[in-house]
Short mmCIF file of C-alpha atoms and ligand atoms in Angstrom, two decimals:
data_model
loop_
_atom_site.label_atom_id
_atom_site.label_comp_id
_atom_site.label_asym_id
_atom_site.label_seq_id
_atom_site.Cartn_x
_atom_site.Cartn_y
_atom_site.Cartn_z
CA UNK A 1 -95.96 120.83 -32.07
CA UNK A 2 -93.69 119.46 -34.83
CA UNK A 3 -92.93 116.28 -32.85
CA UNK A 4 -91.97 114.20 -35.87
CA UNK A 5 -89.85 116.98 -37.38
CA UNK A 6 -88.12 117.46 -34.05
CA UNK A 7 -87.11 113.80 -34.06
CA UNK A 8 -85.91 113.57 -37.63
CA UNK A 9 -84.76 117.02 -38.78
CA UNK A 10 -83.23 119.15 -36.05
CA UNK A 11 -82.10 121.92 -38.41
CA UNK A 12 -85.56 122.49 -39.84
CA UNK A 13 -87.12 122.14 -36.38
CA UNK A 14 -84.94 125.01 -35.15
CA UNK A 15 -86.06 127.20 -38.07
CA UNK A 16 -89.73 126.44 -37.38
CA UNK A 17 -89.30 127.14 -33.68
CA UNK A 18 -87.56 130.39 -34.55
CA UNK A 19 -90.46 131.48 -36.74
CA UNK A 20 -92.97 130.51 -34.02
CA UNK A 21 -91.16 132.78 -31.57
CA UNK A 22 -90.81 135.58 -34.11
CA UNK A 23 -94.53 135.54 -34.84
CA UNK A 24 -95.49 135.20 -31.18
CA UNK A 25 -93.25 137.97 -29.82
CA UNK A 26 -93.45 140.48 -32.67
CA UNK A 27 -96.16 142.50 -34.37
CA UNK A 28 -97.05 141.69 -37.95
CA UNK A 29 -97.98 144.84 -39.83
CA UNK A 30 -97.33 143.66 -43.39
CA UNK A 31 -100.84 144.24 -44.77
CA UNK A 32 -100.79 141.11 -46.93
CA UNK A 33 -100.06 138.76 -44.03
CA UNK A 34 -102.25 137.17 -41.39
CA UNK A 35 -102.46 134.30 -38.88
CA UNK A 36 -104.50 131.26 -39.89
CA UNK A 37 -106.46 129.04 -37.52
CA UNK A 38 -105.21 125.70 -36.28
CA UNK A 39 -107.93 124.06 -38.37
CA UNK A 40 -106.53 125.67 -41.55
CA UNK A 41 -103.04 124.49 -40.62
CA UNK A 42 -104.28 120.97 -39.91
CA UNK A 43 -105.97 120.79 -43.30
CA UNK A 44 -102.87 122.15 -45.02
CA UNK A 45 -100.71 119.60 -43.21
CA UNK A 46 -103.17 116.80 -43.99
CA UNK A 47 -102.97 113.51 -45.85
CA UNK A 48 -104.42 115.10 -48.98
CA UNK A 49 -100.90 116.17 -49.93
CA UNK A 50 -100.40 112.54 -51.04
CA UNK A 51 -102.95 112.63 -53.84
CA UNK A 52 -102.72 113.54 -57.52
CA UNK A 53 -106.04 114.97 -58.72
CA UNK A 54 -105.56 116.53 -62.15
CA UNK A 55 -108.89 117.71 -63.46
CA UNK A 56 -111.92 118.91 -61.52
CA UNK A 57 -114.43 117.23 -59.18
CA UNK A 58 -116.18 114.41 -61.05
CA UNK A 59 -113.76 114.75 -64.02
CA UNK A 60 -110.31 113.61 -62.89
CA UNK A 61 -107.59 111.85 -64.82
CA UNK A 62 -106.59 109.40 -62.06
CA UNK A 63 -108.68 107.14 -59.86
CA UNK A 64 -109.20 107.29 -56.09
CA UNK A 65 -110.84 110.70 -56.03
CA UNK A 66 -113.80 110.12 -53.70
CA UNK A 67 -112.44 112.36 -50.96
CA UNK A 68 -110.49 114.87 -53.02
CA UNK A 69 -113.70 115.54 -54.93
CA UNK A 70 -115.50 116.19 -51.66
CA UNK A 71 -112.82 118.58 -50.38
CA UNK A 72 -112.71 120.58 -53.62
CA UNK A 73 -116.50 120.71 -53.87
CA UNK A 74 -116.69 122.09 -50.31
CA UNK A 75 -114.19 124.82 -51.20
CA UNK A 76 -116.04 125.73 -54.41
CA UNK A 77 -119.49 125.89 -52.86
CA UNK A 78 -118.33 127.87 -49.83
CA UNK A 79 -116.36 130.46 -51.79
CA UNK A 80 -119.23 130.96 -54.25
CA UNK A 81 -121.54 131.67 -51.33
CA UNK A 82 -119.02 133.98 -49.71
CA UNK A 83 -118.67 136.27 -52.74
CA UNK A 84 -121.97 135.71 -54.58
CA UNK A 85 -120.22 134.07 -57.55
CA UNK A 86 -121.75 131.57 -59.95
CA UNK A 87 -118.49 129.69 -60.66
CA UNK A 88 -115.23 129.23 -58.80
CA UNK A 89 -111.83 127.78 -59.56
CA UNK A 90 -109.99 127.07 -56.30
CA UNK A 91 -106.91 125.46 -57.84
CA UNK A 92 -104.51 128.38 -58.53
CA UNK A 93 -101.39 127.74 -56.48
CA UNK A 94 -101.04 131.48 -55.86
CA UNK A 95 -102.49 134.89 -56.66
CA UNK A 96 -99.92 135.26 -59.44
CA UNK A 97 -101.10 132.00 -61.03
CA UNK A 98 -104.71 133.13 -60.68
CA UNK A 99 -103.91 136.30 -62.61
CA UNK A 100 -101.79 134.56 -65.25
CA UNK A 101 -104.48 131.90 -65.75
CA UNK A 102 -107.12 134.64 -66.04
CA UNK A 103 -105.06 136.45 -68.74
CA UNK A 104 -104.60 133.28 -70.76
CA UNK A 105 -108.32 132.48 -70.46
CA UNK A 106 -109.46 135.88 -71.72
CA UNK A 107 -106.72 137.09 -74.06
CA UNK A 108 -104.89 136.22 -77.25
CA UNK A 109 -101.16 137.04 -77.49
CA UNK A 110 -100.77 140.74 -78.27
CA UNK A 111 -104.02 141.76 -76.58
CA UNK A 112 -104.04 144.72 -74.21
CA UNK A 113 -104.83 145.05 -70.50
CA UNK A 114 -105.53 148.40 -68.84
CA UNK A 115 -104.41 148.20 -65.20
CA UNK A 116 -103.25 150.41 -62.37
CA UNK A 117 -99.82 151.99 -62.71
CA UNK A 118 -97.40 149.98 -60.59
CA UNK A 119 -95.95 152.98 -58.77
CA UNK A 120 -99.50 154.09 -57.94
CA UNK A 121 -100.37 150.80 -56.26
CA UNK A 122 -100.64 148.11 -58.98
CA UNK A 123 -99.08 144.67 -58.64
CA UNK A 124 -96.21 142.93 -60.50
CA UNK A 125 -98.70 140.60 -62.20
CA UNK A 126 -100.57 143.63 -63.53
CA UNK A 127 -97.80 143.91 -66.09
CA UNK A 128 -94.43 144.80 -64.59
CA UNK A 129 -91.77 144.54 -67.30
CA UNK A 130 -89.81 141.97 -65.23
CA UNK A 131 -92.66 139.45 -65.56
CA UNK A 132 -92.93 137.07 -68.52
CA UNK A 133 -96.58 137.96 -69.11
CA UNK A 134 -95.39 141.19 -70.71
CA UNK A 135 -93.83 139.07 -73.48
CA UNK A 136 -97.34 137.88 -74.36
CA UNK A 137 -99.64 140.79 -73.59
CA UNK A 138 -99.55 144.55 -73.79
CA UNK A 139 -100.16 146.54 -70.61
CA UNK A 140 -101.31 150.16 -70.47
CA UNK A 141 -101.93 152.21 -67.33
CA UNK A 142 -104.25 154.36 -65.34
CA UNK A 143 -103.11 156.41 -62.36
CA UNK A 144 -104.34 158.49 -59.47
CA UNK A 145 -105.48 161.95 -60.50
CA UNK A 146 -104.54 163.34 -57.11
CA UNK A 147 -102.08 161.42 -54.92
CA UNK A 148 -103.17 163.44 -51.89
CA UNK A 149 -106.77 162.12 -52.07
CA UNK A 150 -106.13 158.86 -53.93
CA UNK A 151 -108.82 159.65 -56.50
CA UNK A 152 -108.29 157.67 -59.70
CA UNK A 153 -108.22 159.61 -62.96
CA UNK A 154 -111.29 158.00 -64.52
CA UNK A 155 -111.40 160.48 -67.43
CA UNK A 156 -107.87 159.51 -68.41
CA UNK A 157 -108.74 155.84 -67.90
CA UNK A 158 -111.57 156.20 -70.42
CA UNK A 159 -109.32 158.06 -72.86
CA UNK A 160 -106.60 155.37 -72.61
CA UNK A 161 -109.24 152.67 -72.99
CA UNK A 162 -110.61 154.30 -76.14
CA UNK A 163 -107.13 154.75 -77.59
CA UNK A 164 -105.77 151.25 -76.82
CA UNK A 165 -108.92 149.08 -76.95
CA UNK A 166 -107.97 146.78 -74.03
CA UNK A 167 -109.68 143.40 -73.67
CA UNK A 168 -109.48 143.67 -69.87
CA UNK A 169 -110.01 146.63 -67.56
CA UNK A 170 -108.23 145.49 -64.41
CA UNK A 171 -109.09 146.92 -61.01
CA UNK A 172 -107.18 146.02 -57.87
CA UNK A 173 -103.90 146.81 -56.19
CA UNK A 174 -101.32 145.82 -53.65
CA UNK A 175 -100.43 149.28 -52.35
CA UNK A 176 -103.44 151.60 -52.55
CA UNK A 177 -105.45 152.73 -49.56
CA UNK A 178 -108.74 154.03 -50.96
CA UNK A 179 -111.92 152.50 -52.38
CA UNK A 180 -112.31 152.22 -56.14
CA UNK A 181 -115.39 153.47 -57.98
CA UNK A 182 -116.46 150.08 -59.33
CA UNK A 183 -119.39 151.46 -61.33
CA UNK A 184 -116.98 153.62 -63.33
CA UNK A 185 -114.65 150.68 -64.05
CA UNK A 186 -117.56 148.60 -65.34
CA UNK A 187 -118.99 151.49 -67.40
CA UNK A 188 -115.60 152.02 -69.09
CA UNK A 189 -115.23 148.28 -69.72
CA UNK A 190 -118.68 148.11 -71.30
CA UNK A 191 -118.01 151.19 -73.43
CA UNK A 192 -114.88 149.67 -75.02
CA UNK A 193 -116.10 146.05 -75.05
CA UNK A 194 -113.61 144.83 -72.40
CA UNK A 195 -114.01 142.40 -69.52
CA UNK A 196 -114.16 144.04 -66.08
CA UNK A 197 -111.82 142.09 -63.81
CA UNK A 198 -110.85 142.79 -60.21
CA UNK A 199 -107.77 141.44 -58.48
CA UNK A 200 -109.22 141.56 -54.98
CA UNK A 201 -106.26 139.87 -53.28
CA UNK A 202 -105.75 142.58 -50.68
CA UNK A 203 -109.38 143.27 -49.85
CA UNK A 204 -111.03 139.86 -50.33
CA UNK A 205 -111.52 139.46 -46.58
CA UNK A 206 -113.08 142.91 -46.35
CA UNK A 207 -115.50 142.01 -49.15
CA UNK A 208 -116.28 138.60 -47.64
CA UNK A 209 -116.80 140.24 -44.24
CA UNK A 210 -119.10 142.87 -45.77
CA UNK A 211 -116.83 145.71 -44.67
CA UNK A 212 -116.16 146.64 -48.31
CA UNK A 213 -118.29 146.78 -51.45
CA UNK A 214 -118.57 143.61 -53.52
CA UNK A 215 -117.37 144.28 -57.12
CA UNK A 216 -119.80 141.64 -58.41
CA UNK A 217 -122.68 143.87 -57.26
CA UNK A 218 -121.41 146.46 -59.77
CA UNK A 219 -121.20 144.03 -62.69
CA UNK A 220 -117.56 142.90 -62.64
CA UNK A 221 -117.17 139.75 -64.72
CA UNK A 222 -114.32 138.10 -62.86
CA UNK A 223 -112.61 138.34 -59.49
CA UNK A 224 -109.16 136.90 -58.80
CA UNK A 225 -107.69 136.76 -55.34
CA UNK A 226 -105.23 135.23 -52.98
CA UNK A 227 -106.67 133.39 -50.01
CA UNK A 228 -104.09 134.29 -47.37
CA UNK A 229 -104.32 138.04 -46.85
CA UNK A 230 -107.40 139.65 -45.26
CA UNK A 231 -109.27 136.43 -46.14
CA UNK A 232 -107.12 134.63 -43.52
CA UNK A 233 -106.75 131.30 -45.29
CA UNK A 234 -103.84 129.21 -46.56
CA UNK A 235 -101.38 130.64 -49.10
CA UNK A 236 -103.06 130.23 -52.51
CA UNK A 237 -105.30 131.71 -55.20
CA UNK A 238 -108.86 131.61 -56.55
CA UNK A 239 -110.72 132.83 -59.63
CA UNK A 240 -114.42 133.60 -59.38
CA UNK A 241 -116.84 134.24 -62.23
CA UNK A 242 -119.97 136.25 -61.64
CA UNK A 243 -122.32 134.61 -64.12
CA UNK A 244 -120.87 133.46 -67.45
CA UNK A 245 -120.45 129.69 -67.66
CA UNK A 246 -118.52 130.13 -70.91
CA UNK A 247 -115.94 132.31 -69.15
CA UNK A 248 -115.75 129.90 -66.21
CA UNK A 249 -115.02 127.02 -68.58
CA UNK A 250 -112.24 129.01 -70.24
CA UNK A 251 -110.75 129.75 -66.82
CA UNK A 252 -110.85 126.10 -65.76
CA UNK A 253 -109.03 125.10 -68.94
CA UNK A 254 -106.48 127.87 -68.54
CA UNK A 255 -105.59 126.79 -64.98
CA UNK A 256 -105.56 123.07 -65.78
CA UNK A 257 -104.16 121.85 -68.11
CA UNK A 258 -103.07 125.26 -69.42
CA UNK A 259 -100.90 126.49 -66.58
CA UNK A 260 -100.73 124.01 -63.71
CA UNK A 261 -100.52 120.27 -63.17
CA UNK A 262 -101.92 118.46 -60.15
CA UNK A 263 -103.80 120.73 -57.74
CA UNK A 264 -102.52 121.09 -54.18
CA UNK A 265 -105.39 119.19 -52.60
CA UNK A 266 -104.19 119.78 -49.04
CA UNK A 267 -104.20 123.54 -49.71
CA UNK A 268 -107.63 123.32 -51.33
CA UNK A 269 -108.88 121.56 -48.19
CA UNK A 270 -107.40 124.37 -46.10
CA UNK A 271 -109.14 126.90 -48.37
CA UNK A 272 -112.43 125.08 -47.67
CA UNK A 273 -111.82 125.48 -43.93
CA UNK A 274 -110.94 129.16 -44.26
CA UNK A 275 -114.02 129.86 -46.39
CA UNK A 276 -116.27 128.26 -43.76
CA UNK A 277 -114.61 130.48 -41.13
CA UNK A 278 -115.23 133.54 -43.30
CA UNK A 279 -118.91 132.57 -43.66
CA UNK A 280 -119.26 132.67 -39.87
CA UNK A 281 -120.87 135.90 -38.54
CA UNK A 282 -117.78 136.60 -36.39
CA UNK A 283 -115.80 137.23 -39.59
CA UNK A 284 -117.90 140.33 -40.23
CA UNK A 285 -116.94 141.70 -36.83
CA UNK A 286 -113.30 140.94 -37.68
CA UNK A 287 -113.46 142.68 -41.08
CA UNK A 288 -115.09 145.80 -39.59
CA UNK A 289 -112.46 145.95 -36.85
CA UNK A 290 -109.63 145.82 -39.45
CA UNK A 291 -110.96 149.10 -40.84
CA UNK A 292 -111.52 150.69 -37.43
CA UNK A 293 -107.96 149.81 -36.44
CA UNK A 294 -106.52 151.24 -39.66
CA UNK A 295 -108.42 154.48 -39.04
CA UNK A 296 -107.00 154.63 -35.50
CA UNK A 297 -103.46 154.33 -36.88
CA UNK A 298 -104.23 156.92 -39.56
CA UNK A 299 -105.30 159.40 -36.86
CA UNK A 300 -101.93 159.14 -35.12
CA UNK A 301 -99.97 159.63 -38.35
CA UNK A 302 -102.20 162.54 -39.31
CA UNK A 303 -101.80 164.21 -35.91
CA UNK A 304 -98.03 163.92 -36.33
CA UNK A 305 -98.09 165.39 -39.84
CA UNK A 306 -96.78 162.28 -41.52
CA UNK A 307 -97.81 162.33 -45.17
CA UNK A 308 -99.94 159.37 -46.20
CA UNK A 309 -100.55 158.56 -49.85
CA UNK A 310 -104.18 159.11 -50.71
CA UNK A 311 -104.38 161.30 -47.61
CA UNK A 312 -105.03 158.30 -45.35
CA UNK A 313 -106.95 155.07 -45.63
CA UNK A 314 -110.38 153.62 -46.38
CA UNK A 315 -109.19 150.03 -46.20
CA UNK A 316 -106.73 147.90 -44.22
CA UNK A 317 -103.48 149.57 -45.25
CA UNK A 318 -101.54 152.81 -45.04
CA UNK A 319 -98.70 154.00 -47.24
CA UNK A 320 -96.64 156.58 -45.39
CA UNK A 321 -94.06 158.86 -46.96
CA UNK A 322 -91.48 158.54 -44.19
CA UNK A 323 -88.73 160.08 -46.28
CA UNK A 324 -90.77 163.16 -47.14
CA UNK A 325 -92.11 163.57 -43.61
CA UNK A 326 -89.34 162.35 -41.29
CA UNK A 327 -86.30 162.33 -43.62
CA UNK A 328 -86.00 158.56 -43.04
CA UNK A 329 -85.85 156.36 -46.15
CA UNK A 330 -88.35 153.48 -46.21
CA UNK A 331 -85.56 150.91 -46.05
CA UNK A 332 -84.14 152.46 -42.86
CA UNK A 333 -87.61 152.74 -41.32
CA UNK A 334 -88.27 149.06 -42.06
CA UNK A 335 -85.00 148.11 -40.35
CA UNK A 336 -85.50 150.33 -37.30
CA UNK A 337 -89.00 148.97 -36.75
CA UNK A 338 -87.74 145.43 -37.20
CA UNK A 339 -85.36 145.94 -34.27
CA UNK A 340 -88.31 146.82 -31.99
CA UNK A 341 -90.41 143.82 -33.06
CA UNK A 342 -92.58 145.47 -35.74
CA UNK A 343 -92.54 143.89 -39.18
CA UNK A 344 -93.65 145.94 -42.18
CA UNK A 345 -92.24 146.68 -45.61
CA UNK A 346 -90.54 149.54 -47.40
CA UNK A 347 -92.63 150.60 -50.38
CA UNK A 348 -92.36 152.79 -53.42
CA UNK A 349 -94.79 155.72 -53.31
CA UNK A 350 -96.46 157.45 -56.26
CA UNK A 351 -93.98 159.60 -58.18
CA UNK A 352 -91.21 158.45 -55.84
CA UNK A 353 -87.99 160.41 -56.16
CA UNK A 354 -86.03 157.44 -54.80
CA UNK A 355 -85.37 154.00 -56.31
CA UNK A 356 -87.71 150.97 -55.92
CA UNK A 357 -85.07 149.15 -53.83
CA UNK A 358 -84.56 152.20 -51.62
CA UNK A 359 -87.92 153.97 -51.75
CA UNK A 360 -89.47 156.81 -49.75
CA UNK A 361 -92.33 154.93 -48.18
CA UNK A 362 -93.43 152.22 -45.82
CA UNK A 363 -96.59 150.13 -46.17
CA UNK A 364 -98.36 148.69 -43.16
CA UNK A 365 -101.80 147.42 -42.20
CA UNK A 366 -104.06 145.91 -39.61
CA UNK A 367 -105.28 142.42 -40.71
CA UNK A 368 -102.86 140.46 -38.51
CA UNK A 369 -103.00 142.63 -35.38
CA UNK A 370 -106.80 142.56 -35.62
CA UNK A 371 -106.69 138.75 -35.70
CA UNK A 372 -104.64 139.04 -32.51
CA UNK A 373 -107.54 140.88 -30.92
CA UNK A 374 -106.27 144.46 -31.09
CA UNK A 375 -108.91 147.17 -30.99
CA UNK A 376 -108.49 150.87 -31.76
CA UNK A 377 -106.89 151.39 -28.33
CA UNK A 378 -103.96 149.06 -29.03
CA UNK A 379 -103.76 150.12 -32.70
CA UNK A 380 -103.40 153.75 -31.64
CA UNK A 381 -100.62 152.77 -29.26
CA UNK A 382 -98.82 150.76 -31.95
CA UNK A 383 -98.86 153.78 -34.28
CA UNK A 384 -97.51 155.97 -31.47
CA UNK A 385 -94.77 153.43 -30.76
CA UNK A 386 -93.85 153.29 -34.46
CA UNK A 387 -93.34 157.05 -34.52
CA UNK A 388 -91.45 157.00 -31.22
CA UNK A 389 -89.07 154.39 -32.62
CA UNK A 390 -88.60 156.25 -35.91
CA UNK A 391 -88.06 159.62 -34.26
CA UNK A 392 -85.73 158.05 -31.68
CA UNK A 393 -84.01 155.70 -34.09
CA UNK A 394 -80.54 156.63 -32.82
CA UNK A 395 -81.45 156.43 -29.16
CA UNK A 396 -80.87 152.94 -27.68
CA UNK A 397 -82.94 153.67 -24.57
CA UNK A 398 -86.03 154.69 -26.57
CA UNK A 399 -85.72 151.69 -28.88
CA UNK A 400 -85.36 149.32 -25.96
CA UNK A 401 -88.41 150.77 -24.19
CA UNK A 402 -90.50 150.54 -27.37
CA UNK A 403 -89.40 146.96 -27.95
CA UNK A 404 -90.36 146.00 -24.40
CA UNK A 405 -93.82 147.54 -24.79
CA UNK A 406 -94.34 145.67 -28.07
CA UNK A 407 -93.36 142.41 -26.38
CA UNK A 408 -95.76 143.12 -23.52
CA UNK A 409 -98.59 143.83 -25.96
CA UNK A 410 -97.86 140.58 -27.79
CA UNK A 411 -97.90 138.63 -24.54
CA UNK A 412 -101.25 140.20 -23.65
CA UNK A 413 -102.72 139.32 -27.07
CA UNK A 414 -101.51 135.82 -27.99
CA UNK A 415 -102.13 134.59 -31.54
CA UNK A 416 -105.45 132.69 -31.38
CA UNK A 417 -105.95 129.15 -32.62
CA UNK A 418 -109.66 129.39 -33.45
CA UNK A 419 -112.00 132.09 -34.69
CA UNK A 420 -115.43 130.47 -34.72
N1 DSN B 501 -96.59 140.31 -51.93
C1 DSN B 501 -97.96 140.73 -51.92
C2 DSN B 501 -98.15 141.94 -51.09
O1 DSN B 501 -97.46 142.07 -50.11
O2 DSN B 501 -99.01 142.75 -51.37
C3 DSN B 501 -98.51 140.92 -53.26
O3 DSN B 501 -98.22 139.82 -54.03
#
């Protein structure tokens, strides 16, 4: 691996080797991360990185597009089939770009978006004041009605929608562990004349693997997503349109030339590979196991009286209030677990009494360990080891024993190269 880099760039080679070891010997519990196949990595490291291909298949600005057109067409056709979409744009460089492109396609400056409150699980690109999109558009919020069950306050959502007349009702999240009532989102959007859009970045793999409901079946107009989380593809974004060609055309224009220049053709090729993997029946087994594993971890936290936001999980992730339950701030928990080979992230929880940089919670999930082949048995053990490490955070012997068991588990479940 990395033969050419090894010869010509020793510093970078050492960093890549270090990351290989880190991923091999540690457990990845960040719920937005995953391990891609060797085929995805080959496509992403392919010759297509050499080519400029502004435009879309069959309508490019430069010549020499015979093979780029093929690669992009494969990605488009496969992702449409995967999600039941009529149109797909596979060029967004990231999930953030997918969302920004979607806003510029659907909105005029000053228009309003109704999205999930950021401290209740929404994402930065759903209108955090630090992002530049808030200079163009107005963002209003819905929240959970009950943080112990995770139920969204749909009555308040309707009231806010009626009061602010948003052009987009935005579903989706990066730190929320329950299913959304898609029919209610669409009904509210229709009532106020808004588009129903879902940012499915976190759960796209669950939808593709038929382990979660497909928002398009409930009438959502548009779905944005990343391709690298549960979907297990290369780092990047997509925008799917359920049926309106007019909307799809606006989205294409907004992404190129509106927001981006030349598409990353090597990444688009890697997306095509990942989509074909997700179309394989084995991906459905994978998606179902992600949920089973998350439930196994939930059971351990529940049995140990650790408070989980939303009362637990119905998807791939868990938000645990480690400060409220164990008197350990999220930042400290993240660090302790890091020392025993478990990577996850500190996370703000709803109505957090602490600051965003030093919050009460941790967020973790099962997409990557499930790719590794973990079943509920190993997931249960990982949750137990997490609690052992946290409760014994000042005891070197405990931490050492936990770290050794994590290393042994990793050795027993090497990261696979192929999934189909
Ligand atoms: N950073 C991603 C996540 O971890 O959820 C969202 O962009």
